[in-house]
C-alpha atoms as a PDB file:
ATOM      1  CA  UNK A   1      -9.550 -32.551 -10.600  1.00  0.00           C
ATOM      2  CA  UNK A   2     -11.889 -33.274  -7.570  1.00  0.00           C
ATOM      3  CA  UNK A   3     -14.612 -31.506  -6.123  1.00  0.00           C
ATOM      4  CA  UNK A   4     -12.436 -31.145  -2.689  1.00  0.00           C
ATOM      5  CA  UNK A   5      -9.277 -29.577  -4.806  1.00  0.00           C
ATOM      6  CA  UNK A   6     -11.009 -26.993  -6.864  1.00  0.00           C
ATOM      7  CA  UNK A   7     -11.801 -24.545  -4.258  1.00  0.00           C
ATOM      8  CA  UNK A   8      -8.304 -24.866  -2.368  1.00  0.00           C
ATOM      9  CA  UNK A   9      -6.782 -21.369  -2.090  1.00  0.00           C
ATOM     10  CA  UNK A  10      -3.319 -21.219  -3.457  1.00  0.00           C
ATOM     11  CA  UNK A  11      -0.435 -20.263  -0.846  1.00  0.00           C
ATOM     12  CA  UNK A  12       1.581 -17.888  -2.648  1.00  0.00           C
ATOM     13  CA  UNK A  13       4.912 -17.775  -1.411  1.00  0.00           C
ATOM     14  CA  UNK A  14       5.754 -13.773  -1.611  1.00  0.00           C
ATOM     15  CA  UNK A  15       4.034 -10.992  -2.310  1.00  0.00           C
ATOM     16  CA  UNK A  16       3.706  -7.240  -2.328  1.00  0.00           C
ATOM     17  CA  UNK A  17       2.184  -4.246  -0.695  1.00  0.00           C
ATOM     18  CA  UNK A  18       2.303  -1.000  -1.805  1.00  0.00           C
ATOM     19  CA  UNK A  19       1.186   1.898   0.835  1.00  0.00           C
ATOM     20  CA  UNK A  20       0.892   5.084  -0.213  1.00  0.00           C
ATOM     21  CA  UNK A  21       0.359   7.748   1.789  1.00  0.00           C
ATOM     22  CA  UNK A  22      -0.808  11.072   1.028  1.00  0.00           C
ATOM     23  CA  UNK A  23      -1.494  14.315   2.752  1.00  0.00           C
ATOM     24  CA  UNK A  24      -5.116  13.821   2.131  1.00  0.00           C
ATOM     25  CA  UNK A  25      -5.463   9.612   2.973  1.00  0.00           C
ATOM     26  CA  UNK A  26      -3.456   6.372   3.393  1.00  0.00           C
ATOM     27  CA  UNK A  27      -4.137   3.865   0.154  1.00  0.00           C
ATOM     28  CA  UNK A  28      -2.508   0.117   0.143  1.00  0.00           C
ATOM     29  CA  UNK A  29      -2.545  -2.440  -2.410  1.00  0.00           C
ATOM     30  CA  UNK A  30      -1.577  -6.265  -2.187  1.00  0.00           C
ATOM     31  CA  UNK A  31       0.378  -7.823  -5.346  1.00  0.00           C
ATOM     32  CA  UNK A  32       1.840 -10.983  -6.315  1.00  0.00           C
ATOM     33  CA  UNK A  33       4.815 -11.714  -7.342  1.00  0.00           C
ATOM     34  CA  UNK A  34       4.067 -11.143 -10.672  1.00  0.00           C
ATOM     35  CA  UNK A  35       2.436  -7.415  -9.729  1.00  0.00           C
ATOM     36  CA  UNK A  36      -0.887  -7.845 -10.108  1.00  0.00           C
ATOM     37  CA  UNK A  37      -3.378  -6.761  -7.952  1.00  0.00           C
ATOM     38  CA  UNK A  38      -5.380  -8.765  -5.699  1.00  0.00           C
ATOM     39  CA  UNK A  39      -6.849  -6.515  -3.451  1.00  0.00           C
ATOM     40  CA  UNK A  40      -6.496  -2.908  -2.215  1.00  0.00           C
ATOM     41  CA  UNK A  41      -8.205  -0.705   0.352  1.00  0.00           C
ATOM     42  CA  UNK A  42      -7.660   2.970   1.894  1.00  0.00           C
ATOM     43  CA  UNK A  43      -8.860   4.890   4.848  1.00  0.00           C
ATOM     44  CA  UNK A  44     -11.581   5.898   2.797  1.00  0.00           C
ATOM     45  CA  UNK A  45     -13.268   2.397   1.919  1.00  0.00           C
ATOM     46  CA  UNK A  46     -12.832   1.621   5.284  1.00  0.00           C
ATOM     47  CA  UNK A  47     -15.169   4.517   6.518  1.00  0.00           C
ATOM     48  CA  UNK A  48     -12.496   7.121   7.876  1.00  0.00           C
ATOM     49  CA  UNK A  49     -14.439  10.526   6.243  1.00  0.00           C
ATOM     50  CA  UNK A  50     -12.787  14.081   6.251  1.00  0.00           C
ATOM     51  CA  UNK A  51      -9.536  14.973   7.704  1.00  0.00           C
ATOM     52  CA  UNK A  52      -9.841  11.628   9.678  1.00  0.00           C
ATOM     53  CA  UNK A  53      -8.402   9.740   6.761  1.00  0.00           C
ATOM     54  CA  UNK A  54      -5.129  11.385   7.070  1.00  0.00           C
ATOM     55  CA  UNK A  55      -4.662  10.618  10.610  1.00  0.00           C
ATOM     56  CA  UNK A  56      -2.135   8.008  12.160  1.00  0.00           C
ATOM     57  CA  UNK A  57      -5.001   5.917  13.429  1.00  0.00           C
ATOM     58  CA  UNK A  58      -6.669   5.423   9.977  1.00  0.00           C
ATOM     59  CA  UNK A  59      -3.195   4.539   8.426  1.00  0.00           C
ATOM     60  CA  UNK A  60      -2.753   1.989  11.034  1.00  0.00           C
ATOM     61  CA  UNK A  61      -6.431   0.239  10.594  1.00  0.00           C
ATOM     62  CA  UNK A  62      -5.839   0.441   6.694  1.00  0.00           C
ATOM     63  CA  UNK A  63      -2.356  -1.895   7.504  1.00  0.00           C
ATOM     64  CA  UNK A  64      -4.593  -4.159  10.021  1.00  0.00           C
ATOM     65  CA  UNK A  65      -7.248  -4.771   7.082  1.00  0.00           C
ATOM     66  CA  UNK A  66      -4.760  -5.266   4.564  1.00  0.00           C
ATOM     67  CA  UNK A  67      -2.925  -7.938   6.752  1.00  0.00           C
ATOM     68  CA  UNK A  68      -6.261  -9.200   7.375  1.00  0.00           C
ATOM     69  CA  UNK A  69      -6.778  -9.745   3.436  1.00  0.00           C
ATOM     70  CA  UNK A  70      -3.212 -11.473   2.556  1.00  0.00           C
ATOM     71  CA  UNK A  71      -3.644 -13.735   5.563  1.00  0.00           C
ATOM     72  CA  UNK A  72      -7.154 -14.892   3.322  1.00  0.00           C
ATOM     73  CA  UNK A  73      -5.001 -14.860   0.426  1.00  0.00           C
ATOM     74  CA  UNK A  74      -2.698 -17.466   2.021  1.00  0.00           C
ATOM     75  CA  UNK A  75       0.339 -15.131   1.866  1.00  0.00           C
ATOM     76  CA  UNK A  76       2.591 -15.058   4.709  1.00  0.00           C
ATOM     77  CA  UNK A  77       5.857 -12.685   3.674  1.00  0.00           C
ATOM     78  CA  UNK A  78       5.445  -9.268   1.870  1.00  0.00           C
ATOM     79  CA  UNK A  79       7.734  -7.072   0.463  1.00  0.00           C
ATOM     80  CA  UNK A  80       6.542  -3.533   1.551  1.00  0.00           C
ATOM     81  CA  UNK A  81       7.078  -0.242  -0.712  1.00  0.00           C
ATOM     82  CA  UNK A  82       6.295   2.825   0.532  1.00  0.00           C
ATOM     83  CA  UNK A  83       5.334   5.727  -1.253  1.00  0.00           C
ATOM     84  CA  UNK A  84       4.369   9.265  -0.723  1.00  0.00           C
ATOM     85  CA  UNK A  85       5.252  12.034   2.251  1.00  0.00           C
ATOM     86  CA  UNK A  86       2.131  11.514   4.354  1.00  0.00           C
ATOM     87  CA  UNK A  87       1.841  11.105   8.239  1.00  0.00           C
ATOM     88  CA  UNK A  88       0.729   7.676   7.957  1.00  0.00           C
ATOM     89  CA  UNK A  89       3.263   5.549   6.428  1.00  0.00           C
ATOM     90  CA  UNK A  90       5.247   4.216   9.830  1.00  0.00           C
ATOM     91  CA  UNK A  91       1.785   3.083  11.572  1.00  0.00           C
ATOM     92  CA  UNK A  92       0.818   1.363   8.252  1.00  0.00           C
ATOM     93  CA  UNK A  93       4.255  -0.603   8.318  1.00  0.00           C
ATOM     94  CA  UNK A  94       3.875  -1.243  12.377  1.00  0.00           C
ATOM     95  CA  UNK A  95       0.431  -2.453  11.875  1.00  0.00           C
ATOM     96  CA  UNK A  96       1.076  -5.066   9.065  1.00  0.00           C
ATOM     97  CA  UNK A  97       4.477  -6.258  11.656  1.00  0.00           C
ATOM     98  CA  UNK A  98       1.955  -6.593  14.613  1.00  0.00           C
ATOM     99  CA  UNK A  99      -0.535  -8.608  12.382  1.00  0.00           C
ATOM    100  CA  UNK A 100       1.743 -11.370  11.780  1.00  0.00           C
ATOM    101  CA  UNK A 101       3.002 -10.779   8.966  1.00  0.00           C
ATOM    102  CA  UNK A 102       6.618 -11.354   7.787  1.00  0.00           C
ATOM    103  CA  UNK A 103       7.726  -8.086   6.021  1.00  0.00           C
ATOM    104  CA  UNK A 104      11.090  -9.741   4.110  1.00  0.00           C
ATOM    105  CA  UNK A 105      12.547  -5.371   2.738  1.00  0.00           C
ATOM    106  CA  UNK A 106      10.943  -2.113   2.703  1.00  0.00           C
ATOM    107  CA  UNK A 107      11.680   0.030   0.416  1.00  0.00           C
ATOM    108  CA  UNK A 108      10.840   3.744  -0.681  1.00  0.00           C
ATOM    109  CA  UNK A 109       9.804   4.367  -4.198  1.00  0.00           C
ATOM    110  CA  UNK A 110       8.327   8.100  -3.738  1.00  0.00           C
ATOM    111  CA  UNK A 111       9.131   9.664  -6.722  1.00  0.00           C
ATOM    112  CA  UNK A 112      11.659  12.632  -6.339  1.00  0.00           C
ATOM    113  CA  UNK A 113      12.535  15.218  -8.929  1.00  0.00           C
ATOM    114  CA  UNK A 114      15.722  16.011 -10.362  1.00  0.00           C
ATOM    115  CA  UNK A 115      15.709  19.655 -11.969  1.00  0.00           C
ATOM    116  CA  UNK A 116      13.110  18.103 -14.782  1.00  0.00           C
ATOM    117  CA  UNK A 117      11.611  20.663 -17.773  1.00  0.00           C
ATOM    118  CA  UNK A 118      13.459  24.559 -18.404  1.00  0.00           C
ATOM    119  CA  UNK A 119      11.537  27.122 -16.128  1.00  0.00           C
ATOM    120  CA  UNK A 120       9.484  29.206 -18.330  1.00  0.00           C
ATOM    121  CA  UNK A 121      11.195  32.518 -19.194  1.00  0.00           C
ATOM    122  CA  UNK A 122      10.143  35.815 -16.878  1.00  0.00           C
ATOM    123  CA  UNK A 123       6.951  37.645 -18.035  1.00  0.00           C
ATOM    124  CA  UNK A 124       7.788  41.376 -19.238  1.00  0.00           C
ATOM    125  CA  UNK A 125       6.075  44.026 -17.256  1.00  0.00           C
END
């Protein structure tokens, strides 16, 4: 191997990113194909303090970062999953489609229950 080919960046065909948004602040993480992780962010790293990492506007400069990152990476198309019921999961989404990149599905993985354990019984008074 040459000194010019070791430090080429690989250009990963696909990947993923993961947003999840909560009531308190807007988290992504970029994975390859094979779902590991390669970088993540949230409003939080990015300096948002407070009740201003659950706004709209830090959801949507945590998607411009995280664009920012998988264009480094060399990846191009992204699967998106979306998770959580926080305010800031469309401007995450519009902000990675604005960036550049090609978002191939989105799909929602927020965990849902279905009836789940027996209720405890009713205290006696």
């Amino acid at each position: 191997m040459s000194q010019s080919q070791k430090f080429v960046r690989p250009v990963r065909a696909a990947g993923y990113i993961i947003i999840q948004s909560t009531s308190n602040n807007t988290m992504m993480t970029l994975a390859d194909e094979l779902g590991k992780t390669l970088a993540w962010t949230s409003a939080g790293t990015l300096g948002f303090r407070n009740s201003r990492k659950s706004t709209t506007y830090g959801a949507q400069a945590v998607g411009e970062h995280m664009a920012s990152l998988a264009h480094r990476m060399g990846m191009r198309r992204v699967y998106v999953r979306v998770k959580g019921l926080g305010y800031g999961k469309e401007s995450a989404v519009r902000a990675l489609a604005q960036s550049g990149i090609d978002i191939l599905r989105i799909q929602d993985i927020t965990p849902t229950a279905h009836n789940g354990c027996r209720r405890p019984r009713q205290r006696r008074t």
